[in-house]
C-alpha cells in the first residue's frame, strides 16, 4: 500500500511540474511574432503510464494563433523535435504505373512487328524480334507456333509420375474454376422506374503466359488456360518462350488452341 501511494504521489507531482512548465511556456510564447510553428518537449518530465505500460512524454506545439498539446509515446527517455513544413512545400506525388523505359521498348517492338500501325502482325518480323530477344534459337527455322501434335507427343513422352501430376493438377483447378464461375450469376431486380442488374460474359479470347527457359512453370499454363476455359472463353492462346517439354505437355492437358513460343 505504501509503495502504491508513493507511486501515485510521484506521478501526481510530475503532472504538477509539467503543468507549471507548460503554463510558463504558454505565457512566454503566446505572443510570439513568428508565423511558423515550433515545438517544445520535456524529456526530463517523462513519467510511467501504468495503464499502457509505456513511457510517455508531454509535448507542446506553439503557433501565432494556436497553442495545443499532445502526448507522444516513445520507447526512450528523449524525444526528438518534429520537423514541420509549410503547406506550400507539400507536394502530391503521382507515379506512372508503367515504367517509361519499358513503355518505350514495347512501343518500339510493336512498331517493328506491326508496321504503319497495321492491325495484323508481320510473322517474319515477329520471328526476327523473337530471335533477337532470345525467345527462340538464332538458328530456328520455320514458324513461331507449336502444334497440338507436338504438345501431345511431349505429354506422352513424360514419365508416369509427371503425367499423373499434370492430370491431377488439371482436375483440381478445373473443379474449382467451374465452381467459382457458377457462383457468379446474372442479376436483375425491379427498382422504381425500371430494372437494375448485371450480366457476366466471358472474353472471346484469352491470352496466357507461362515462363519458359531453365525454370519452366507448367502450373502457370494450367492455372491460366483452364480457368479461361471455365470462364467460357472461345479461344485460349498460350505464349511461352523456349518452352520445355513439361510446358508443352501442360498445354496439351489444358487444351490450348494456339501455342506461341515467343
Short mmCIF file of C-alpha atoms in Angstrom, two decimals:
data_model
loop_
_atom_site.label_atom_id
_atom_site.label_comp_id
_atom_site.label_asym_id
_atom_site.label_seq_id
_atom_site.Cartn_x
_atom_site.Cartn_y
_atom_site.Cartn_z
CA UNK A 1 0.00 0.00 0.00
CA UNK A 2 2.83 2.35 0.89
CA UNK A 3 4.54 1.69 -2.43
CA UNK A 4 1.29 2.31 -4.34
CA UNK A 5 0.71 5.60 -2.51
CA UNK A 6 4.31 6.62 -3.24
CA UNK A 7 3.89 5.89 -6.97
CA UNK A 8 0.66 7.86 -7.12
CA UNK A 9 2.23 10.77 -5.28
CA UNK A 10 5.26 10.75 -7.60
CA UNK A 11 3.08 10.63 -10.72
CA UNK A 12 0.87 13.46 -9.46
CA UNK A 13 3.95 15.53 -8.66
CA UNK A 14 5.32 15.00 -12.20
CA UNK A 15 1.97 16.05 -13.65
CA UNK A 16 2.12 19.17 -11.49
CA UNK A 17 5.61 20.02 -12.77
CA UNK A 18 4.51 19.56 -16.38
CA UNK A 19 1.50 21.82 -15.92
CA UNK A 20 3.64 24.51 -14.28
CA UNK A 21 6.29 24.35 -17.04
CA UNK A 22 3.57 24.38 -19.71
CA UNK A 23 1.93 27.44 -18.14
CA UNK A 24 5.23 29.33 -18.11
CA UNK A 25 5.95 28.45 -21.74
CA UNK A 26 2.47 29.42 -22.84
CA UNK A 27 2.85 32.76 -21.10
CA UNK A 28 6.25 33.31 -22.72
CA UNK A 29 5.36 32.29 -26.29
CA UNK A 30 1.68 33.17 -26.69
CA UNK A 31 2.65 36.49 -28.28
CA UNK A 32 5.49 35.11 -30.40
CA UNK A 33 5.68 37.17 -33.64
CA UNK A 34 6.76 34.32 -35.98
CA UNK A 35 4.23 32.62 -38.18
CA UNK A 36 5.88 29.19 -38.24
CA UNK A 37 5.13 26.55 -35.64
CA UNK A 38 7.73 25.11 -33.32
CA UNK A 39 7.70 22.54 -30.56
CA UNK A 40 8.93 22.21 -27.01
CA UNK A 41 9.43 18.88 -25.31
CA UNK A 42 10.21 17.89 -21.76
CA UNK A 43 12.45 14.81 -21.72
CA UNK A 44 13.07 15.25 -18.01
CA UNK A 45 9.36 15.18 -17.24
CA UNK A 46 8.71 11.67 -18.53
CA UNK A 47 6.60 9.51 -16.32
CA UNK A 48 5.39 5.92 -16.36
CA UNK A 49 1.85 5.45 -17.65
CA UNK A 50 0.76 2.36 -15.78
CA UNK A 51 -2.38 1.90 -17.88
CA UNK A 52 -0.41 1.12 -21.05
CA UNK A 53 2.96 0.16 -19.60
CA UNK A 54 4.94 2.59 -21.77
CA UNK A 55 6.93 5.76 -21.21
CA UNK A 56 5.16 8.93 -22.31
CA UNK A 57 6.47 12.41 -22.92
CA UNK A 58 4.47 15.64 -22.85
CA UNK A 59 4.98 17.88 -25.87
CA UNK A 60 3.51 21.31 -26.63
CA UNK A 61 3.08 22.78 -30.10
CA UNK A 62 3.05 26.58 -30.33
CA UNK A 63 1.95 28.93 -33.10
CA UNK A 64 0.92 32.50 -33.52
CA UNK A 65 -2.80 31.86 -33.13
CA UNK A 66 -2.81 28.33 -31.73
CA UNK A 67 -1.42 26.56 -28.72
CA UNK A 68 -2.11 22.87 -28.41
CA UNK A 69 -0.59 19.93 -26.63
CA UNK A 70 -0.34 16.26 -27.49
CA UNK A 71 1.08 13.19 -25.85
CA UNK A 72 3.70 11.31 -27.82
CA UNK A 73 4.74 7.76 -26.98
CA UNK A 74 8.39 6.87 -27.07
CA UNK A 75 10.50 3.90 -26.00
CA UNK A 76 13.34 6.17 -24.94
CA UNK A 77 13.67 8.98 -22.42
CA UNK A 78 14.44 11.61 -25.06
CA UNK A 79 12.00 12.82 -27.71
CA UNK A 80 13.33 14.38 -30.92
CA UNK A 81 11.88 17.63 -32.19
CA UNK A 82 9.35 17.48 -35.02
CA UNK A 83 10.28 18.84 -38.43
CA UNK A 84 7.39 20.98 -39.61
CA UNK A 85 6.92 22.32 -43.14
CA UNK A 86 4.63 24.95 -44.58
CA UNK A 87 1.69 23.97 -46.86
CA UNK A 88 3.37 25.36 -49.97
CA UNK A 89 6.13 22.73 -49.62
CA UNK A 90 3.71 19.79 -49.60
CA UNK A 91 3.57 18.11 -53.00
CA UNK A 92 1.34 15.39 -54.39
CA UNK A 93 3.37 12.62 -55.98
CA UNK A 94 1.52 10.71 -58.69
CA UNK A 95 3.58 7.89 -60.17
CA UNK A 96 3.01 6.46 -63.62
CA UNK A 97 2.24 2.74 -63.17
CA UNK A 98 4.12 1.96 -66.39
CA UNK A 99 7.88 2.41 -66.44
CA UNK A 100 8.80 4.90 -69.16
CA UNK A 101 11.75 2.85 -70.42
CA UNK A 102 9.68 -0.34 -70.61
CA UNK A 103 6.89 1.51 -72.42
CA UNK A 104 9.34 2.91 -74.95
CA UNK A 105 10.78 -0.56 -75.60
CA UNK A 106 7.34 -2.09 -76.08
CA UNK A 107 6.27 0.65 -78.45
CA UNK A 108 9.43 0.10 -80.47
CA UNK A 109 8.74 -3.65 -80.75
CA UNK A 110 5.10 -3.07 -81.70
CA UNK A 111 6.07 -0.65 -84.44
CA UNK A 112 8.55 -3.22 -85.73
CA UNK A 113 6.16 -6.17 -85.90
CA UNK A 114 3.15 -4.01 -86.89
CA UNK A 115 4.49 -1.51 -89.44
CA UNK A 116 2.35 1.55 -90.07
CA UNK A 117 0.08 0.59 -87.14
CA UNK A 118 -1.24 -2.36 -89.09
CA UNK A 119 -3.91 -4.39 -87.22
CA UNK A 120 -2.11 -7.62 -88.19
CA UNK A 121 1.39 -8.76 -87.26
CA UNK A 122 4.15 -9.44 -89.75
CA UNK A 123 5.17 -13.09 -89.00
CA UNK A 124 8.72 -12.70 -90.28
CA UNK A 125 9.23 -9.53 -88.23
CA UNK A 126 7.89 -11.25 -85.11
CA UNK A 127 10.29 -14.15 -85.59
CA UNK A 128 13.18 -11.72 -86.08
CA UNK A 129 12.36 -9.94 -82.82
CA UNK A 130 11.94 -13.27 -81.02
CA UNK A 131 15.42 -14.36 -82.13
CA UNK A 132 16.93 -11.05 -81.06
CA UNK A 133 15.36 -11.33 -77.60
CA UNK A 134 16.37 -14.97 -77.25
CA UNK A 135 12.81 -16.37 -77.20
CA UNK A 136 13.75 -18.81 -79.94
CA UNK A 137 17.21 -20.07 -81.00
CA UNK A 138 19.07 -17.93 -83.50
CA UNK A 139 19.19 -20.83 -85.97
CA UNK A 140 15.46 -21.51 -85.65
CA UNK A 141 13.79 -22.12 -88.98
CA UNK A 142 10.08 -22.18 -89.64
CA UNK A 143 7.19 -20.86 -87.58
CA UNK A 144 6.90 -19.42 -84.07
CA UNK A 145 3.98 -21.67 -83.14
CA UNK A 146 3.89 -25.16 -81.66
CA UNK A 147 1.30 -27.57 -82.97
CA UNK A 148 -1.12 -29.60 -80.87
CA UNK A 149 0.54 -32.75 -82.14
CA UNK A 150 3.88 -31.64 -80.71
CA UNK A 151 2.24 -30.88 -77.35
CA UNK A 152 0.56 -34.29 -77.31
CA UNK A 153 3.85 -36.02 -78.11
CA UNK A 154 5.55 -34.12 -75.26
CA UNK A 155 2.83 -35.30 -72.84
CA UNK A 156 3.12 -38.91 -73.89
CA UNK A 157 6.91 -38.77 -73.57
CA UNK A 158 6.71 -37.86 -69.88
CA UNK A 159 7.13 -40.41 -67.16
CA UNK A 160 4.08 -41.78 -65.39
CA UNK A 161 4.69 -39.66 -62.29
CA UNK A 162 4.80 -36.41 -64.27
CA UNK A 163 1.73 -37.31 -66.33
CA UNK A 164 -0.30 -38.19 -63.23
CA UNK A 165 0.78 -34.96 -61.55
CA UNK A 166 -0.38 -32.86 -64.51
CA UNK A 167 -3.70 -34.71 -64.72
CA UNK A 168 -4.38 -34.33 -61.01
CA UNK A 169 -3.50 -30.63 -61.00
CA UNK A 170 -5.67 -30.08 -64.07
CA UNK A 171 -8.67 -31.78 -62.46
CA UNK A 172 -8.37 -29.83 -59.20
CA UNK A 173 -8.05 -26.47 -60.92
CA UNK A 174 -10.91 -27.28 -63.29
CA UNK A 175 -13.30 -28.27 -60.48
CA UNK A 176 -12.66 -25.11 -58.51
CA UNK A 177 -12.68 -22.80 -61.54
CA UNK A 178 -16.04 -24.14 -62.70
CA UNK A 179 -17.49 -23.82 -59.18
CA UNK A 180 -16.17 -20.27 -58.96
CA UNK A 181 -17.71 -19.36 -62.31
CA UNK A 182 -21.04 -20.87 -61.28
CA UNK A 183 -21.07 -18.70 -58.16
CA UNK A 184 -21.24 -15.54 -60.28
CA UNK A 185 -24.68 -15.26 -61.83
CA UNK A 186 -26.61 -12.68 -63.79
CA UNK A 187 -28.74 -10.49 -61.53
CA UNK A 188 -31.77 -8.33 -62.28
CA UNK A 189 -34.04 -6.61 -59.76
CA UNK A 190 -37.03 -4.30 -60.04
CA UNK A 191 -36.48 -0.72 -58.98
CA UNK A 192 -38.76 2.33 -59.17
CA UNK A 193 -38.90 3.30 -62.81
CA UNK A 194 -37.32 0.19 -64.28
CA UNK A 195 -34.84 -2.58 -63.60
CA UNK A 196 -31.22 -2.79 -62.46
CA UNK A 197 -28.74 -5.62 -62.61
CA UNK A 198 -25.59 -7.02 -64.14
CA UNK A 199 -24.61 -9.71 -66.60
CA UNK A 200 -21.46 -11.81 -66.68
CA UNK A 201 -19.98 -12.64 -70.07
CA UNK A 202 -16.58 -14.12 -70.97
CA UNK A 203 -13.98 -12.62 -73.25
CA UNK A 204 -13.93 -14.03 -76.76
CA UNK A 205 -10.23 -14.90 -76.46
CA UNK A 206 -7.83 -15.23 -73.55
CA UNK A 207 -4.08 -14.74 -73.72
CA UNK A 208 -1.99 -16.77 -71.25
CA UNK A 209 1.71 -16.57 -70.44
CA UNK A 210 3.95 -19.20 -68.88
CA UNK A 211 7.65 -18.63 -68.08
CA UNK A 212 9.97 -20.85 -70.08
CA UNK A 213 13.69 -21.37 -70.29
CA UNK A 214 15.62 -23.06 -67.50
CA UNK A 215 12.86 -22.71 -64.90
CA UNK A 216 9.59 -23.62 -66.63
CA UNK A 217 6.30 -23.30 -64.76
CA UNK A 218 3.75 -25.76 -66.19
CA UNK A 219 1.44 -24.80 -63.32
CA UNK A 220 1.08 -21.35 -64.92
CA UNK A 221 -0.26 -23.00 -68.05
CA UNK A 222 -2.92 -24.90 -66.16
CA UNK A 223 -3.94 -22.09 -63.80
CA UNK A 224 -4.47 -19.65 -66.68
CA UNK A 225 -5.70 -21.78 -69.56
CA UNK A 226 -8.04 -23.98 -67.53
CA UNK A 227 -9.64 -21.01 -65.76
CA UNK A 228 -10.11 -19.28 -69.13
CA UNK A 229 -11.95 -22.34 -70.39
CA UNK A 230 -14.10 -22.46 -67.26
CA UNK A 231 -14.95 -18.79 -67.76
CA UNK A 232 -16.26 -19.61 -71.23
CA UNK A 233 -13.58 -18.11 -73.47
CA UNK A 234 -13.91 -19.45 -77.01
CA UNK A 235 -10.20 -19.31 -77.81
CA UNK A 236 -7.23 -19.78 -75.47
CA UNK A 237 -3.80 -18.65 -76.67
CA UNK A 238 -0.65 -19.54 -74.76
CA UNK A 239 2.72 -17.83 -75.03
CA UNK A 240 5.93 -19.29 -73.59
CA UNK A 241 9.46 -18.55 -74.84
CA UNK A 242 11.77 -21.54 -75.21
CA UNK A 243 9.11 -23.90 -73.84
CA UNK A 244 10.28 -27.01 -72.03
CA UNK A 245 8.65 -30.41 -72.77
CA UNK A 246 6.73 -30.21 -69.47
CA UNK A 247 5.26 -26.86 -70.56
CA UNK A 248 4.17 -28.32 -73.88
CA UNK A 249 2.64 -31.28 -72.04
CA UNK A 250 0.70 -28.91 -69.79
CA UNK A 251 -0.57 -27.10 -72.88
CA UNK A 252 -1.88 -30.43 -74.17
CA UNK A 253 -3.71 -31.32 -70.94
CA UNK A 254 -5.15 -27.78 -70.76
CA UNK A 255 -6.28 -27.98 -74.41
CA UNK A 256 -4.94 -24.62 -75.57
CA UNK A 257 -5.85 -23.58 -79.10
CA UNK A 258 -2.67 -21.75 -80.13
CA UNK A 259 0.81 -22.09 -78.62
CA UNK A 260 3.27 -19.29 -79.36
CA UNK A 261 6.92 -19.94 -78.49
CA UNK A 262 7.67 -16.24 -78.03
#
